[in-house]
mmCIF file of C-alpha atoms in Angstrom:
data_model
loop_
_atom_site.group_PDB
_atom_site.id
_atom_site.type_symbol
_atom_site.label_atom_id
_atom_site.label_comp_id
_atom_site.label_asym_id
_atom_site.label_seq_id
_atom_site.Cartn_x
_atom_site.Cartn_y
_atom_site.Cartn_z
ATOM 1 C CA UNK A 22 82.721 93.368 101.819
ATOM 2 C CA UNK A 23 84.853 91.270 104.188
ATOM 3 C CA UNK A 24 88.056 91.738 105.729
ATOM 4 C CA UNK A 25 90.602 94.653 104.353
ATOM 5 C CA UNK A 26 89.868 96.064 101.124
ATOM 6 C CA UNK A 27 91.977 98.945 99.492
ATOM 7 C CA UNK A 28 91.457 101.279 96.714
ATOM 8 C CA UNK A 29 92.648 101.771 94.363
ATOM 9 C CA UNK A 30 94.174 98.364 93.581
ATOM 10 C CA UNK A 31 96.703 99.844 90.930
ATOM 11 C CA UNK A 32 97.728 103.329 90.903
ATOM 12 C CA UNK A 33 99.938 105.151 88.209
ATOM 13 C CA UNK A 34 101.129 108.791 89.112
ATOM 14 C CA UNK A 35 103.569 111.987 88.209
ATOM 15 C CA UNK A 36 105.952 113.576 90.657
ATOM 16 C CA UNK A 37 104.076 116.281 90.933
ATOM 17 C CA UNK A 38 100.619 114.437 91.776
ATOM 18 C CA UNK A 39 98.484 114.222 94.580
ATOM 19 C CA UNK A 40 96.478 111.184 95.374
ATOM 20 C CA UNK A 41 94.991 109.001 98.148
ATOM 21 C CA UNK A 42 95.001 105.195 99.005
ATOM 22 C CA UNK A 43 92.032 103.916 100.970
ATOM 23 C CA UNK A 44 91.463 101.302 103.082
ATOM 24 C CA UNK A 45 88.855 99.726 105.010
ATOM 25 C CA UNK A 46 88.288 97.097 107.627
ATOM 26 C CA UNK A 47 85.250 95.609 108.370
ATOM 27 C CA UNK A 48 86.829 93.108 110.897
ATOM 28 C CA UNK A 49 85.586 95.690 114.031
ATOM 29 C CA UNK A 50 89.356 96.494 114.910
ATOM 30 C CA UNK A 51 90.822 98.948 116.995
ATOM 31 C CA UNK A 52 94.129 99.366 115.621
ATOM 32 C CA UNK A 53 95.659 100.046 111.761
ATOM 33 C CA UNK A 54 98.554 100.164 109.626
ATOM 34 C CA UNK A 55 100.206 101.296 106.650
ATOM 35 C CA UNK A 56 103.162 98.895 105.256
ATOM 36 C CA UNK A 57 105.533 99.345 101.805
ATOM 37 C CA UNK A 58 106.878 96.470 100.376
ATOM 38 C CA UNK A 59 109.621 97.031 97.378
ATOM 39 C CA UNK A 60 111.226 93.889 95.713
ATOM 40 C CA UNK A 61 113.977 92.499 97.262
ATOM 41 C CA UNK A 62 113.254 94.214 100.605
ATOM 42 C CA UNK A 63 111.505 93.335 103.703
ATOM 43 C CA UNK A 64 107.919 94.635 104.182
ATOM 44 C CA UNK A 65 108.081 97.850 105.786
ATOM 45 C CA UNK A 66 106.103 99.604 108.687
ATOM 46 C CA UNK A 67 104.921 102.971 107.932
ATOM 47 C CA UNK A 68 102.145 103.765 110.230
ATOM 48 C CA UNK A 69 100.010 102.915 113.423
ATOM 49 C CA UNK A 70 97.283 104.055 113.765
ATOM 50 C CA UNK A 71 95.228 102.395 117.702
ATOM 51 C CA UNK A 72 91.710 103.907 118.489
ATOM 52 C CA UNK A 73 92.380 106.802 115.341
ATOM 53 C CA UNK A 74 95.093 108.026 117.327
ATOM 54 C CA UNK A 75 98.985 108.025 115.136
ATOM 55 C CA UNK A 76 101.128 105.609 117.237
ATOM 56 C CA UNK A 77 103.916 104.752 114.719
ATOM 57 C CA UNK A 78 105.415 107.064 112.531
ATOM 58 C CA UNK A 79 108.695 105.201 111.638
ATOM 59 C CA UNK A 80 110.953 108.131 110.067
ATOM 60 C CA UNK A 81 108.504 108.482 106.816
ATOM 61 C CA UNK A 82 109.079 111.075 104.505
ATOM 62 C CA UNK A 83 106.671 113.738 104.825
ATOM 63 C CA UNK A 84 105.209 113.559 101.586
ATOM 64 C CA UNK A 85 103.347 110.784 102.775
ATOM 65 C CA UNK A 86 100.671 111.600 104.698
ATOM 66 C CA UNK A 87 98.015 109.367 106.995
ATOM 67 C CA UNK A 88 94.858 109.894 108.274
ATOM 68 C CA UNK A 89 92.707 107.993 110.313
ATOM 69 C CA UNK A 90 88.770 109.363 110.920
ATOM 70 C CA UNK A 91 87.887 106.803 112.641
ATOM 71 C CA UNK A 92 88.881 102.794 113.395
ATOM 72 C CA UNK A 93 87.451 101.896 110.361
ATOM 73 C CA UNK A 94 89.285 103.580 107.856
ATOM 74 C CA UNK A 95 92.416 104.952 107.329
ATOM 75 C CA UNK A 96 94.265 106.706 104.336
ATOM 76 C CA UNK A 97 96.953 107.502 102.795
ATOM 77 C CA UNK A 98 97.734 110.609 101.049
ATOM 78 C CA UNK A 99 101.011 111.484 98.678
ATOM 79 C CA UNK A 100 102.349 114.564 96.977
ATOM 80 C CA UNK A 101 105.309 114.816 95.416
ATOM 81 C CA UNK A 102 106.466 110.978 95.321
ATOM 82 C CA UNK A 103 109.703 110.073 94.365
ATOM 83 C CA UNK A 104 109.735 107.165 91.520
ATOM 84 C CA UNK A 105 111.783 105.212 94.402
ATOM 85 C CA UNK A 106 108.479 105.384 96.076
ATOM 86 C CA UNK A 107 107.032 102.485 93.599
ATOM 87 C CA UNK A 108 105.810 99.946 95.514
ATOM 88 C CA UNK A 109 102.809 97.729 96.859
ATOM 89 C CA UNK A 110 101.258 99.178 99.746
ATOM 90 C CA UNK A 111 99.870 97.350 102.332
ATOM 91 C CA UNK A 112 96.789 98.024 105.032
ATOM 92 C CA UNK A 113 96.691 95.561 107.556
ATOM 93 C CA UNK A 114 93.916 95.575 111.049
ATOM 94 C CA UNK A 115 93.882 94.544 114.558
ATOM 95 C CA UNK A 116 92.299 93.917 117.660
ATOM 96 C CA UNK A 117 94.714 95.867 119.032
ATOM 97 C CA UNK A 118 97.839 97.742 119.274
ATOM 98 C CA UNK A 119 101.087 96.798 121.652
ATOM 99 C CA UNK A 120 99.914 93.397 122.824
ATOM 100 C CA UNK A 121 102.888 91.626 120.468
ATOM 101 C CA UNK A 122 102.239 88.651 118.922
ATOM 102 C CA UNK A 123 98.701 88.123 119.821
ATOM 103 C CA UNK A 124 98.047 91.152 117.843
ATOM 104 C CA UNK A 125 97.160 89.068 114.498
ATOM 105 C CA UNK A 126 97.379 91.669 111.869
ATOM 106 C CA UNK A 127 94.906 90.941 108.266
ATOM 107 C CA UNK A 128 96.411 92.406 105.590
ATOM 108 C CA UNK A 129 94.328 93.702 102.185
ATOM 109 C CA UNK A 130 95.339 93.381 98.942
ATOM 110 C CA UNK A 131 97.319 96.279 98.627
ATOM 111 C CA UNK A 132 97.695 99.019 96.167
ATOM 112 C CA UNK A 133 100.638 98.759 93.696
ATOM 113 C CA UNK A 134 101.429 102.039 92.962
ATOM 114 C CA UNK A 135 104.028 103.589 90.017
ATOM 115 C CA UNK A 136 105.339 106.994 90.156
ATOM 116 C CA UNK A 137 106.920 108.049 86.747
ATOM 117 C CA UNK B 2 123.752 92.949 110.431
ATOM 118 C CA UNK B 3 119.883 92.922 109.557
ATOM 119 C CA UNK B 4 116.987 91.974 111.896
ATOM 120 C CA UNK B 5 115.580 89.288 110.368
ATOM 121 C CA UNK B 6 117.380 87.455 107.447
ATOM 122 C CA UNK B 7 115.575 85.391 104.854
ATOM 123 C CA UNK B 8 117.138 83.690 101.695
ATOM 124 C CA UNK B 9 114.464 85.176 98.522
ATOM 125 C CA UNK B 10 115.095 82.155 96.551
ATOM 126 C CA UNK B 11 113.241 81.399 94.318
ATOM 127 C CA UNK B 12 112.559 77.739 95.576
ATOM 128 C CA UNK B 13 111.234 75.295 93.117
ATOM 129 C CA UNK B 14 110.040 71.440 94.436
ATOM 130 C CA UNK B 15 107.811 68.846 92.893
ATOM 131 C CA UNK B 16 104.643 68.126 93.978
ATOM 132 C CA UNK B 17 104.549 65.499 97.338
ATOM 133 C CA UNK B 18 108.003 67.100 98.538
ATOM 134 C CA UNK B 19 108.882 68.366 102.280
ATOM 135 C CA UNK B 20 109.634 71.917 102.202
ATOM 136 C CA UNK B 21 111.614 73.854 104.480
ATOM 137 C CA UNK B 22 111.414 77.318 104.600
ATOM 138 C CA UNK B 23 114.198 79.171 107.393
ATOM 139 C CA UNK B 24 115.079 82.611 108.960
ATOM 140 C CA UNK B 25 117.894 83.855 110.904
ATOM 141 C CA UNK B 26 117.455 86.564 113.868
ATOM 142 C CA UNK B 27 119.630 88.783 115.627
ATOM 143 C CA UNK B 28 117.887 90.273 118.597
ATOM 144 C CA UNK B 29 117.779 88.152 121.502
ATOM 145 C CA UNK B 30 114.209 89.982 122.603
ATOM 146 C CA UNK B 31 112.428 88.669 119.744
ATOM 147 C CA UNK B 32 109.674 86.395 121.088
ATOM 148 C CA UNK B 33 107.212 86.275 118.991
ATOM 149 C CA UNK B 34 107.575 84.152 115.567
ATOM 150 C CA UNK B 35 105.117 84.420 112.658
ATOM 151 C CA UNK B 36 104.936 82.879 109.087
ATOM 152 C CA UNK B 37 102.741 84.744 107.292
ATOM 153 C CA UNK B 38 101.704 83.435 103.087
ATOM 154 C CA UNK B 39 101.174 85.920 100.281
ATOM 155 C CA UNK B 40 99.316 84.811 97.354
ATOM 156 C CA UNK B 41 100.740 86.584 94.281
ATOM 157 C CA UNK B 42 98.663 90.203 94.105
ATOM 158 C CA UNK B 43 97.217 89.188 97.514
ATOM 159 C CA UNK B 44 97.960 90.787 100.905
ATOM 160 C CA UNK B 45 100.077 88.647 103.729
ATOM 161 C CA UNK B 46 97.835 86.256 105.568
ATOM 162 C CA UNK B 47 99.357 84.602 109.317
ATOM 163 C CA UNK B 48 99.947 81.103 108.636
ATOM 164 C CA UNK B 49 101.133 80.121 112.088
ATOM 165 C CA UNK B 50 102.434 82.048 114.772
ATOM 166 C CA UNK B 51 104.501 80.596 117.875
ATOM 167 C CA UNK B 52 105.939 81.674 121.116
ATOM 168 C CA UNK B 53 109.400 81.504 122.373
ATOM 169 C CA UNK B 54 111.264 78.119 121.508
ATOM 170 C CA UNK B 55 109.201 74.563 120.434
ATOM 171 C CA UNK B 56 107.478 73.244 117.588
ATOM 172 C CA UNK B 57 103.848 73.951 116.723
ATOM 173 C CA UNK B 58 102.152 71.486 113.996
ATOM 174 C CA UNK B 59 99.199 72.317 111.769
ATOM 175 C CA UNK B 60 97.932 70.132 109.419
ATOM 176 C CA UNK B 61 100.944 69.878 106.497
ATOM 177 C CA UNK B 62 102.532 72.710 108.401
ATOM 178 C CA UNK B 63 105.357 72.676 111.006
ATOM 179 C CA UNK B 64 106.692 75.640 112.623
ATOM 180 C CA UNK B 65 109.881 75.220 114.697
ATOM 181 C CA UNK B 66 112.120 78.045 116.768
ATOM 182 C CA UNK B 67 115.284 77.794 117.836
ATOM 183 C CA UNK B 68 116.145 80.810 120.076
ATOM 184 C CA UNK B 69 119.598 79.570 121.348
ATOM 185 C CA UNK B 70 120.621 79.797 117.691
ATOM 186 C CA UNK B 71 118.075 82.228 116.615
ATOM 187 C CA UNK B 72 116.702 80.330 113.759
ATOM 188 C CA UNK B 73 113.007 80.057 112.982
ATOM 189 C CA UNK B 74 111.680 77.187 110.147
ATOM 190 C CA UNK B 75 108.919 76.126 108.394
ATOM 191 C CA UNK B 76 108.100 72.708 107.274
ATOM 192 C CA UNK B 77 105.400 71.970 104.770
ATOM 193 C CA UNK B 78 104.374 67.992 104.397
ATOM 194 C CA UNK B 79 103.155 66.813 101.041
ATOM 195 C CA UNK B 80 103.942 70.065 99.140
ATOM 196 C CA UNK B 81 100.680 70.792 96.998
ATOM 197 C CA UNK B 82 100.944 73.303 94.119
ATOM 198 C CA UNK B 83 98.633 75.428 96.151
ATOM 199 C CA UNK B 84 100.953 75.783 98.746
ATOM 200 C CA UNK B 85 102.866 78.119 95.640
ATOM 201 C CA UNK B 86 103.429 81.634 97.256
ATOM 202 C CA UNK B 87 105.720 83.607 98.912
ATOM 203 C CA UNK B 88 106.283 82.354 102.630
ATOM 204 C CA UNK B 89 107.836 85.604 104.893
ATOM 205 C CA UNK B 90 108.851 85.200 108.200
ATOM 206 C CA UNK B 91 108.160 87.670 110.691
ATOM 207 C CA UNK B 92 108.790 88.108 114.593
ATOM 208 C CA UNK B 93 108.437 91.068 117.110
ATOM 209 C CA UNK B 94 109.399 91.746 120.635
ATOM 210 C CA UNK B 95 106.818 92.763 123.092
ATOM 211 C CA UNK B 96 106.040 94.391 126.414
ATOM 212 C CA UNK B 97 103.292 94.055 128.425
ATOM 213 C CA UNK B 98 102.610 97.391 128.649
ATOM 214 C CA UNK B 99 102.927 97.759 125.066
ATOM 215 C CA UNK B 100 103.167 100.853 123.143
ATOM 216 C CA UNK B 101 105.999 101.250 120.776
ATOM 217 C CA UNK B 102 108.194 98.289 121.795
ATOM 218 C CA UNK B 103 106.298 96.324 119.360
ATOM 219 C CA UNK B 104 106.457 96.224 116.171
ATOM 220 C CA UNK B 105 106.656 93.094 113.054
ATOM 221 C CA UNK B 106 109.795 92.846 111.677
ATOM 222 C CA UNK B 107 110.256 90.869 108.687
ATOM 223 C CA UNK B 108 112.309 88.592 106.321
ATOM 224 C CA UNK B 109 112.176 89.368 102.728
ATOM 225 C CA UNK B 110 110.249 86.357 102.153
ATOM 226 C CA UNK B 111 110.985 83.025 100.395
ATOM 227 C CA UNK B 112 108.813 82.648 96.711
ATOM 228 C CA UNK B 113 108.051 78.834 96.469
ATOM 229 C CA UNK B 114 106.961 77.045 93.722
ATOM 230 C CA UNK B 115 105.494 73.554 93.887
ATOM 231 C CA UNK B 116 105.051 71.892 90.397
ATOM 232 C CA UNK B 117 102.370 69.335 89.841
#
């Protein structure tokens, strides 16, 4: 595997579900995110995540959930989604966090979730 | 007013056209500016990224900034049906010390359509 990869790649769940997203980089980065894009709207920033430690939080909704053990991998867990919470979700890596724009951030493939 | 404003479009050209993609801006501490391609069910990927005002020219693809007028563009030369994705533009602010200061903000992206 190369790059960002994410499980699942589709993911169809209740209100009252739990479930996880994965992701994975490979690319030997220090720093991670979690993004939301909706139609019609910008691409989000949920999450930071530099050296496994939560820089970012930017005013999610609790029932979203990260976790980061270690730089490799990070997750996402939800409980409880709203179906406004449909949406791709993004993981994206880089070298680093907080140097701007020579921070390239690689994206994966994203997981398009549905809540019903 | 929003951060970054991109028209959605959708913009449809034939094949062999010049393409020009564009953004608006309204913080004057933006100095980063990104165009990043997403392949339909594929994560963002940077196209080009510049740095304050100027042009920067790769291959088939121009990127130009205009900070007096806070307007960021995208050329594309000889428009291939490859080049059929949705083109979002993207641009951050940064400190040297980092941290929190930076963060991507994006346009809603343009979808493009090239037809053979």
């Amino acid at each position: 595997e190369t790059g960002v990869t994410q499980t699942p790649r589709h993911l169809v769940m209740g209100m009252t579900n739990k479930k996880s997203l994965k992701c994975e980089q490979h690319l030997g980065h220090n720093a991670m995110y979690w993004y939301k894009q909706s139609a019609k709207k910008p691409l989000e920033l949920m999450f930071v995540y530099n050296f496994k430690e939560q820089t970012e939080n930017n005013s999610v909704p609790s029932r979203f959930s990260p976790e980061c053990p270690n730089s490799s991998h990070l997750f996402l867990h939800l409980h409880t989604l709203q179906p406004e919470d449909s949406a791709l979700y993004l993981c994206a890596s880089s070298q680093d966090y907080g140097r701007g724009g020579t921070d390239t951030q690689y994206f994966g493939p994203g997981t398009r979730l549905t809540v019903l | 007013q929003k951060e970054v404003e991109q028209d959605p479009g959708p913009l449809s050209v034939p094949e062999g056209a010049i393409v020009s993609l564009n953004c608006t801006y309204s913080n004057s501490a933006f100095q980063y500016f990104m165009w990043y391609r997403q392949y339909s069910r594929k994560g963002p990927e940077l196209l080009m990224y510049t740095y304050s005002s100027g042009n920067k020219e790769d291959g088939r693809f121009t990127a130009q900034v205009d900070k007096s007028s806070k307007y960021i563009s995208l050329f594309i030369r000889d428009s291939q049906p490859s080049d059929s994705a949705t083109y979002l533009c993207a641009t951050t602010t940064t400190t040297n010390s980092g941290g929190s200061n930076y963060k991507l903000t994006f346009g809603k992206g343009t979808l493009l359509t090239v037809n053979p």
